[in-house]
Each structure stands twice: as C-alpha cells, then as structure tokens.
XYZ file of C-alpha atoms in Angstrom:
496
model
C 0.000 0.000 0.000
C 1.303 3.444 -0.874
C 2.143 5.365 2.267
C 2.352 8.887 0.888
C -0.613 11.203 1.169
C -3.090 10.208 -1.507
C -6.589 11.447 -0.671
C -8.460 14.416 0.675
C -5.561 16.868 0.804
C -5.434 20.506 -0.111
C -3.636 21.653 -3.277
C -2.459 25.267 -3.129
C -2.292 27.516 -6.163
C 0.639 27.550 -8.567
C 1.664 31.015 -7.468
C 2.259 29.762 -3.941
C 4.538 27.005 -5.235
C 7.127 29.206 -6.886
C 10.579 29.537 -5.278
C 10.774 32.578 -3.021
C 13.128 35.461 -3.578
C 15.581 36.259 -0.810
C 13.563 37.293 2.267
C 13.601 40.914 3.258
C 14.110 42.181 6.770
C 11.470 40.874 9.176
C 8.880 43.536 9.778
C 5.644 44.300 11.552
C 3.092 46.291 9.637
C -0.413 47.226 10.682
C -3.166 45.571 8.669
C -6.838 44.908 9.341
C -7.271 41.613 11.141
C -10.568 40.815 9.415
C -11.208 37.397 7.846
C -12.275 37.636 4.213
C -13.244 34.157 3.046
C -13.261 32.104 6.228
C -16.585 30.511 7.040
C -15.166 27.076 7.725
C -11.735 25.714 8.573
C -10.232 22.524 7.157
C -8.240 20.514 9.704
C -5.570 17.907 8.867
C -4.297 15.755 11.734
C -1.613 13.214 12.605
C -2.044 11.563 16.015
C -0.498 8.790 18.071
C -2.411 5.496 18.424
C -4.731 6.388 15.542
C -4.786 5.908 11.772
C -4.590 9.667 11.241
C -1.686 10.719 9.009
C -2.230 14.243 7.705
C -5.857 13.152 7.494
C -8.635 15.612 6.785
C -11.369 15.713 9.410
C -14.729 17.441 9.586
C -14.667 21.113 8.722
C -15.041 23.481 11.657
C -17.465 26.397 11.524
C -16.877 29.881 12.886
C -19.375 31.512 15.188
C -19.717 34.911 16.806
C -16.803 36.074 18.954
C -17.006 36.951 22.610
C -14.258 37.885 25.046
C -12.506 34.708 26.283
C -12.071 34.159 29.988
C -8.992 32.867 31.782
C -10.507 29.451 32.464
C -10.753 28.803 28.723
C -7.907 27.705 26.468
C -7.723 29.772 23.306
C -5.411 30.451 20.379
C -5.477 33.943 18.945
C -4.693 34.328 15.247
C -3.704 37.869 14.259
C -3.021 38.840 10.631
C -2.352 42.487 11.490
C 1.334 41.749 11.982
C 3.600 39.833 9.647
C 7.189 38.764 10.070
C 9.805 36.793 8.111
C 9.224 35.575 4.571
C 9.350 31.815 4.179
C 11.841 30.204 1.742
C 11.059 26.492 1.998
C 11.351 23.125 3.721
C 13.315 20.156 2.451
C 15.957 17.538 3.099
C 19.466 16.568 2.053
C 20.297 14.415 -0.950
C 23.424 12.636 0.269
C 25.411 9.835 -1.329
C 23.749 7.477 1.151
C 20.247 8.597 0.156
C 21.012 8.396 -3.561
C 22.572 4.930 -3.377
C 19.696 3.518 -1.316
C 17.231 5.087 -3.769
C 18.994 3.303 -6.642
C 18.261 -0.089 -5.026
C 14.487 0.470 -5.142
C 12.179 -0.817 -7.839
C 10.916 1.748 -10.331
C 7.486 1.657 -8.648
C 8.947 2.318 -5.203
C 11.155 5.070 -6.583
C 8.065 6.820 -7.922
C 6.264 6.353 -4.613
C 9.236 7.857 -2.809
C 9.567 10.851 -5.137
C 5.854 11.635 -4.936
C 5.897 11.254 -1.158
C 8.431 14.048 -0.764
C 8.147 16.292 -3.813
C 4.536 16.132 -5.060
C 2.510 18.711 -3.169
C -0.901 17.225 -3.963
C -0.067 13.557 -3.327
C 2.852 14.064 -0.950
C 4.269 16.724 1.352
C 5.654 19.114 -1.261
C 9.295 19.652 -0.319
C 10.454 23.036 -1.660
C 14.149 23.169 -0.702
C 17.166 20.855 -1.054
C 20.655 20.492 0.418
C 23.562 18.395 -0.844
C 27.220 17.887 0.005
C 30.405 19.112 -1.672
C 32.189 15.779 -2.214
C 31.973 13.256 0.657
C 30.418 13.343 4.112
C 29.932 10.517 6.587
C 26.737 9.315 4.903
C 28.145 7.334 2.006
C 30.450 4.376 1.359
C 33.726 6.280 1.781
C 35.732 9.490 1.504
C 36.507 11.135 -1.833
C 37.123 14.533 -3.421
C 36.762 16.012 -6.908
C 40.492 16.490 -7.564
C 43.706 14.520 -7.615
C 46.030 14.842 -4.622
C 48.143 18.002 -4.538
C 46.438 19.512 -7.587
C 46.509 23.046 -6.228
C 45.459 24.463 -9.612
C 42.352 22.230 -9.630
C 43.035 21.124 -13.196
C 41.680 17.612 -12.483
C 38.413 18.850 -10.960
C 35.413 16.745 -12.004
C 32.144 15.549 -10.457
C 32.035 12.171 -12.168
C 31.420 10.506 -8.796
C 28.150 12.422 -8.298
C 26.863 11.637 -11.783
C 26.237 7.966 -10.968
C 23.682 8.284 -8.160
C 23.356 11.719 -6.610
C 22.760 13.990 -9.596
C 20.159 11.637 -11.161
C 18.189 11.632 -7.880
C 18.330 15.423 -7.604
C 17.043 15.762 -11.160
C 14.201 13.284 -10.578
C 13.199 15.154 -7.430
C 13.112 18.442 -9.346
C 11.026 16.845 -12.099
C 8.539 15.515 -9.568
C 8.290 18.920 -7.891
C 7.686 20.484 -11.302
C 10.268 23.223 -10.751
C 13.908 23.902 -9.926
C 13.975 23.810 -6.139
C 16.499 26.042 -4.353
C 19.563 23.793 -3.974
C 22.375 24.611 -1.573
C 25.585 22.749 -0.819
C 27.917 22.253 2.137
C 31.467 20.914 2.477
C 32.391 18.597 5.359
C 36.156 18.873 4.767
C 38.667 20.184 2.252
C 40.880 17.533 0.614
C 43.354 16.037 3.090
C 46.370 17.684 1.469
C 44.891 21.132 2.128
C 44.726 20.499 5.909
C 47.204 20.604 8.761
C 46.373 17.020 9.848
C 46.607 15.671 6.261
C 43.310 13.866 6.847
C 39.733 14.548 5.737
C 38.561 13.004 9.020
C 39.055 13.990 12.660
C 38.977 17.762 12.392
C 42.157 19.540 11.425
C 42.302 23.029 9.917
C 42.620 24.488 6.460
C 46.246 25.456 5.820
C 46.680 29.196 5.144
C 48.428 28.572 1.823
C 45.348 26.779 0.475
C 42.665 29.314 1.422
C 42.424 30.671 -2.125
C 42.570 27.200 -3.659
C 39.723 26.081 -1.395
C 37.665 29.171 -2.287
C 38.207 28.357 -5.966
C 36.988 24.807 -5.256
C 33.498 26.119 -4.339
C 33.379 27.987 -7.630
C 34.407 24.863 -9.554
C 31.640 22.913 -7.803
C 29.007 25.499 -8.688
C 30.140 25.632 -12.305
C 30.158 21.837 -12.608
C 26.661 21.393 -11.164
C 25.220 24.229 -13.196
C 26.744 22.701 -16.338
C 24.563 19.658 -15.514
C 21.454 21.832 -15.373
C 21.360 22.182 -11.571
C 21.577 25.816 -10.442
C 23.155 26.283 -7.029
C 21.056 28.634 -4.895
C 23.411 28.836 -1.929
C 26.409 27.585 0.027
C 27.357 27.064 3.623
C 30.980 27.783 4.425
C 31.623 24.640 6.481
C 29.462 21.961 8.053
C 29.861 21.993 11.852
C 33.046 24.073 12.018
C 33.582 23.546 15.775
C 33.357 19.727 15.730
C 36.270 17.319 15.569
C 34.434 14.280 14.186
C 35.621 10.791 13.370
C 34.222 11.504 9.910
C 34.902 14.353 7.457
C 35.326 17.553 9.459
C 37.328 20.778 9.566
C 37.652 23.303 12.386
C 37.233 27.064 11.963
C 37.179 29.474 14.868
C 34.751 32.366 14.466
C 37.693 34.552 13.444
C 38.905 31.921 10.964
C 35.504 31.765 9.279
C 35.121 35.552 9.293
C 38.477 36.063 7.602
C 37.979 33.251 5.099
C 34.636 34.754 4.046
C 35.975 38.314 3.999
C 39.283 37.741 2.238
C 38.744 34.640 0.105
C 35.340 33.028 -0.381
C 33.212 36.177 -0.615
C 35.470 38.025 -3.055
C 36.032 34.855 -5.111
C 32.295 34.286 -5.565
C 31.787 37.919 -6.575
C 34.751 37.894 -8.967
C 33.253 34.869 -10.726
C 29.803 36.403 -11.174
C 28.292 34.473 -8.246
C 27.316 37.341 -5.957
C 23.721 36.053 -6.044
C 24.611 32.804 -4.271
C 23.239 32.771 -0.728
C 26.281 32.428 1.535
C 25.438 30.921 4.931
C 27.845 30.925 7.882
C 28.077 28.812 11.060
C 26.037 25.724 9.991
C 26.351 24.280 13.498
C 24.343 24.173 16.742
C 22.174 26.830 18.364
C 24.318 26.971 21.522
C 27.163 29.079 20.067
C 25.217 30.704 17.235
C 25.277 34.219 18.685
C 29.027 34.187 19.317
C 29.669 33.043 15.747
C 27.146 35.413 14.176
C 28.337 38.457 16.088
C 32.022 37.810 15.357
C 31.338 37.599 11.618
C 28.504 40.073 11.185
C 29.994 42.838 13.320
C 32.720 43.004 10.694
C 31.156 45.017 7.867
C 33.570 43.724 5.248
C 32.710 40.109 6.085
C 28.999 40.773 6.656
C 28.455 42.191 3.178
C 29.023 38.725 1.701
C 26.755 36.870 4.165
C 23.097 36.105 3.415
C 22.287 33.968 6.422
C 23.266 32.040 9.532
C 22.689 28.284 9.549
C 22.149 26.079 12.574
C 21.601 22.458 13.703
C 19.879 20.934 16.743
C 22.547 18.580 18.142
C 23.457 20.854 21.063
C 21.205 18.771 23.320
C 23.965 16.189 23.780
C 25.863 18.779 25.867
C 22.868 19.166 28.187
C 22.408 22.778 27.114
C 18.809 22.379 25.933
C 17.387 23.567 22.619
C 18.512 27.215 22.926
C 15.687 28.711 20.857
C 16.219 32.109 22.488
C 19.651 32.280 20.852
C 17.892 32.339 17.481
C 15.772 35.246 18.644
C 18.899 37.089 19.773
C 20.559 36.687 16.364
C 17.353 37.628 14.550
C 16.892 40.789 16.606
C 20.544 41.822 16.417
C 20.895 41.179 12.657
C 17.387 41.455 11.143
C 18.783 41.845 7.623
C 20.279 38.333 7.761
C 18.357 35.064 7.473
C 18.176 32.148 9.904
C 18.243 28.708 8.253
C 17.929 25.334 9.959
C 20.476 23.463 7.853
C 20.491 20.023 9.477
C 18.838 17.796 12.051
C 18.118 14.120 12.542
C 17.607 11.678 15.396
C 20.826 9.763 16.014
C 21.630 6.236 17.229
C 19.368 4.378 14.835
C 17.521 1.259 15.984
C 15.065 -0.530 13.707
C 12.753 -1.412 16.595
C 12.346 2.300 17.398
C 11.151 3.273 13.922
C 7.628 3.896 15.257
C 8.692 5.784 18.363
C 6.353 8.791 18.495
C 9.106 10.950 19.993
C 10.816 11.020 16.581
C 8.094 13.147 15.027
C 7.478 15.234 18.122
C 11.096 16.366 18.133
C 10.598 17.689 14.610
C 7.340 19.459 15.418
C 8.722 21.018 18.589
C 11.827 22.270 16.820
C 10.071 23.567 13.721
C 7.430 25.559 15.603
C 9.990 27.185 17.874
C 12.490 27.794 15.080
C 9.881 29.525 12.926
C 8.543 31.572 15.827
C 12.072 32.859 16.441
C 12.653 34.079 12.890
C 13.797 31.057 10.852
C 13.064 31.370 7.115
C 13.961 27.851 5.910
C 14.211 24.368 7.435
C 16.213 21.419 6.080
C 16.133 17.871 7.399
C 19.217 15.662 7.001
C 19.146 12.479 4.812
C 15.918 12.106 2.846
C 16.355 8.311 2.730
C 18.424 5.682 4.575
C 18.462 1.888 4.659
C 17.363 -0.610 7.307
C 20.595 0.014 9.231
C 20.342 3.818 9.258
C 23.052 4.127 6.612
C 25.134 3.536 4.597
C 27.669 5.441 6.675
C 31.377 4.782 6.307
C 32.107 5.431 10.013
C 28.993 3.675 11.390
C 27.314 6.916 12.469
C 23.854 5.439 11.848
C 20.813 7.731 12.140
C 17.086 7.977 11.499
C 15.525 9.518 8.390
C 11.850 10.308 7.753
C 11.769 7.429 5.250
C 13.782 4.196 5.395
C 14.102 1.567 2.700
C 14.414 -2.043 3.746
C 16.819 -3.189 1.046
C 16.138 -6.805 2.038
C 12.503 -6.543 0.930
C 12.450 -3.386 -1.221
C 9.752 -1.841 0.978
C 9.598 1.740 2.243
C 8.930 2.569 5.888
C 7.547 6.031 6.691
C 8.320 7.233 10.217
C 6.048 9.737 11.932
C 8.780 12.351 11.340
C 7.708 12.358 7.697
C 4.151 13.283 8.650
C 5.166 15.873 11.237
C 7.368 17.639 8.667
C 4.508 17.392 6.172
C 2.215 19.430 8.404
C 4.482 22.372 7.566
C 5.939 21.629 4.127
C 2.650 20.721 2.451
C 0.684 23.734 3.599
C 3.231 26.530 4.145
C 4.547 27.451 0.721
C 7.510 29.529 -0.473
C 6.827 33.227 -0.243
C 4.479 32.877 2.740
C 4.847 35.320 5.604
C 4.651 34.300 9.227
C 1.784 35.910 11.130
C 0.963 35.953 14.831
C -0.501 32.831 16.433
C -0.628 32.946 20.238
C -1.663 30.169 22.622
C -2.994 30.953 26.109
C -1.609 27.688 27.524
C 1.813 26.112 27.061
C 0.403 22.627 26.481
C -0.355 23.634 22.887
C 2.383 24.923 20.589
C 1.430 26.949 17.530
C 2.780 28.891 14.572
C 1.021 30.355 11.525
C 1.797 31.614 8.014
C -0.138 33.451 5.316
C 0.555 32.066 1.842
C 0.791 34.179 -1.279
C -2.616 32.877 -2.434
C -4.251 34.294 0.697
C -4.650 30.987 2.510
C -3.556 30.747 6.123
C -1.859 27.662 7.549
C -1.862 27.397 11.334
C -0.075 24.470 12.987
C -1.143 23.299 16.455
C 0.829 20.632 18.329
C -0.161 18.786 21.506
C 2.720 16.919 23.202
C 0.664 15.890 26.238
C -1.145 12.649 27.088
C -4.500 14.445 27.291
C -6.934 15.750 24.688
C -7.068 19.542 24.742
C -10.131 21.548 23.766
C -9.407 25.103 22.680
C -11.083 28.038 20.975
C -9.586 29.673 17.902
C -10.188 33.420 17.810
C -9.762 35.042 14.389
C -10.863 38.640 13.993
C -14.488 38.788 15.125
C -15.052 35.048 14.818
C -14.398 32.062 17.040
C -14.603 28.288 16.716
C -13.987 25.340 19.021
C -11.445 22.655 18.164
C -9.770 19.669 19.801
C -6.130 18.620 19.830
C -5.806 14.870 20.318
C -3.140 13.498 22.689
C 0.320 13.501 21.059
C -0.946 15.077 17.862
C -0.149 17.749 15.330
C -2.754 19.484 13.182
C -2.702 22.012 10.365
C -5.730 24.297 10.174
C -6.316 25.887 6.772
C -8.227 29.206 6.681
C -9.097 31.773 4.013
C -8.756 29.224 1.241
C -9.152 30.552 -2.314
C -12.716 30.353 -3.572
C -11.851 27.872 -6.352
C -10.643 25.193 -3.892
C-alpha cells in the first residue's frame, strides 16, 4: 500500500509554489485583522495510536466572537502583523540517500519521489541540500580532484553523476520546478589540511585558502553545467566539531576572515554574488558568538546572506537554545536564519515507530519559525534498514527508510510531522501571529501568497485539549488529540 498522502488533501495555487526570492528584513506592519473568506476551517491531523496521518477531518465552523475568559484555552490568530518571509522546507540528498534510492524498484522510486516532492499527493518539499564531495553518509571518503592539484586542473564531479545527480534531477522533475539547492562541504581535501586527513577535524592550511575558495566555484560551475543551479552555500558543516568523519575546524575569526578575504570576493569575482552564503552551519548553543564575530565586521557581513544552525546541542545538556535564534534575529534582522540540518541519532530498527521522533521535529520547527527562521532542512531524505550507509557507522534515522532486504519503504512519523508544515506553508508565505494561552499547545502560523492561512497546532501531552480559535471577530472550538499535530487551513481561495 502506498504510504504517501493520496486522498483528501489541499492543493495550493501555482503562485504559492514558486521559489521565493531572498527574504527581506522581518517587519511588523499594521493591517486589518478581518477574515475575508473564512466561514469554515479545514483541519488535517496526525495523532499517536490512531490511523490519522495528515488526514482531513470534519470542517469546523466559525461563530460569533465573545471575550474569552482565563478558564478557557484559546489560540489567537492575528493577521495584522507579519514577520519573516518563508523560503522552503526540504531535506538533504546525500550519497547514502542516492545509493539507497537506486536499489528500489521503479514503482517504489516513484512512490518515494511523490511522497516528498509532489505537493498534492505528498508533502511538497520546496528546498534541497547536498554535500560538496563526501560526508559521513556514504560508502567512503573522496574529493573532486587529484592529490596536490593546487590548480584544480583535475576537478570533475564524475562521482556524483552515478547516483546523486540523477536523484536530484528526478526530485526536481517531480516537484515540477527547480527547487532552491544549496551545498555544504564537510572537509577540504586532506592535502589542504594541517592534519593531512579529511577526518578527525584539522584546519585548512593558510596557503590553500584561495585554492579552497576556488573549489566552491568549480563545484558550482560543474553542477550548473549539468542543469542544476546552485542557490546557496554554507561555508563549512559543523566548524567547531572534531568528528571521526569528514570535518574541519574554523574558529569564528577563521571563518570571518575566510569569508571576507577569500570566499566572498572569489564568488563575486566569478559572477556568483547572487549565491546565498550561509555561515556557522552548526548548533544553536554558540550561534550568537559566531554570528556576532562575523557580522559585526562590515567587510565580512556584506558577503553573508544567512546564519545556519543544527539541533545537536542537546547532547551537551544545554537544551534547545531557541532564544539564541531570537537574539541573532533581533541583532541582525537583515540576515536570514536557516535550519540546515537535524536528525535523530543512534538508529535502531525497533524504534522506527517511536512517536518521539516526530514530536522532536514538530517542537523544533514551531519554535524555530517563531524565532525568525526562514527555511528548514532535514538531514538524509532516505536511509536503509541500518540507518546508513555510513562509512564510520554513524547510523541515524531519516523520515523514510528503505528495507533493502525486501524493497519496501517505511515512513516514520517524522515524515508526517514535517509534512504538516511543508505541504501547507509554501515559499513566499509570511509568518503571522498565532498565540496560545496555555503552554500545552504549541502553535505557529503563516499566510501564503494565495491568501490561505496555515496554522499548525501541536499537543505533546497525554490528554486531549479543547481550545477556541479566535480570528478577527469570529471564534470556533477545536480539539487537539493526545500527542498530535494538526494544520488548520483558513481563508482558502474560492476555487478550492
């Protein structure tokens, strides 16, 4: 049985599906908070211990508004204020994902592509990340040049043409458009580093800073020659981590100076000033220190489009650090926050249906968006029954796993939790205010370019929660099932 969304789901207009331009500074602007089309609200729900998977329920009807009292639980939706412009949601096409995809039957490949990239029959991914040569998720380490070729004369992407590029192209075809594609390096070639190793940290040698900057340009040119425009770059994946896999350490000052003196000018000199350059690309815990060091330098800041972050800081016991995002957003409102990577680690097949997998995604996404994030990217889009392949046994969960022993696809609840955002919040949407009177319900809301409003409500508790949605001069009553996430669609275009 096909596990992607196949019935009763809302298709948004073509205009809402187009890739967004670079977001402008977040702003608040007075507008009338008066519903135009809303008479009913469509509700789509995923809930634990039920068969609900982005399933459409009965439509809810608005009634006359009256002042809520403190004993009631309500969510207030306010369109009078709008904030950051939304770029998209997606996942990473790694070597691991592409090689597992290649093992599937043609029928399962089509199911998989529709599940992620078809907005009507799937969850409509609108953003994509990939790697610059190897990362840990793949069969081994490799680069695009021969050893010690400091002129990059041997540069070629033949390795990527076997599995990765074909999958990227098929995903784009299924989406019906060129999705914004950005790329990240895990390590320079070993001979460019002080430890002479792509693994276990090390630093870029000063004499190869220009060569490494030229390498990014070569990558962009090679991919674009294959018909795959590169929308953006991150400078370095996890630049403060010494990993047993591909890794490279940059202090904040190292990254600032590399961007200011090498990578930024090199991109501009080669006609690539439009590429979205993203710094940090690591956890929320140190994001303000990194952002302030780079962005307080005007010469470095002029090349930077955004600040990327991950969610793995929890292993240090520091918590999720959402307030750090708010601090960066408020201090540098002209720059863009991008969640560049997250997954649940320590894969175990018998935990594939653990409800906590999806709830971690929902909790992170709501809080990230409410603190100014414009784009959100999951890690591997597909892994096998072992949580790989991974050449250093760093096995992890993905929203979809393929059992290569049987050829079947297994959809975790993470897939559905992500879908409550990616399917209904489309590129170009603007976040609007959605405020809950109790902390047992989390909520965020966006207004799409077609006028529709997508409000997400998440209940992490063991109890059903009844609440009232107040919108302008109207109110309705709704229920959030235990351990559930729902998307409420309002102000839908008249032709839907």
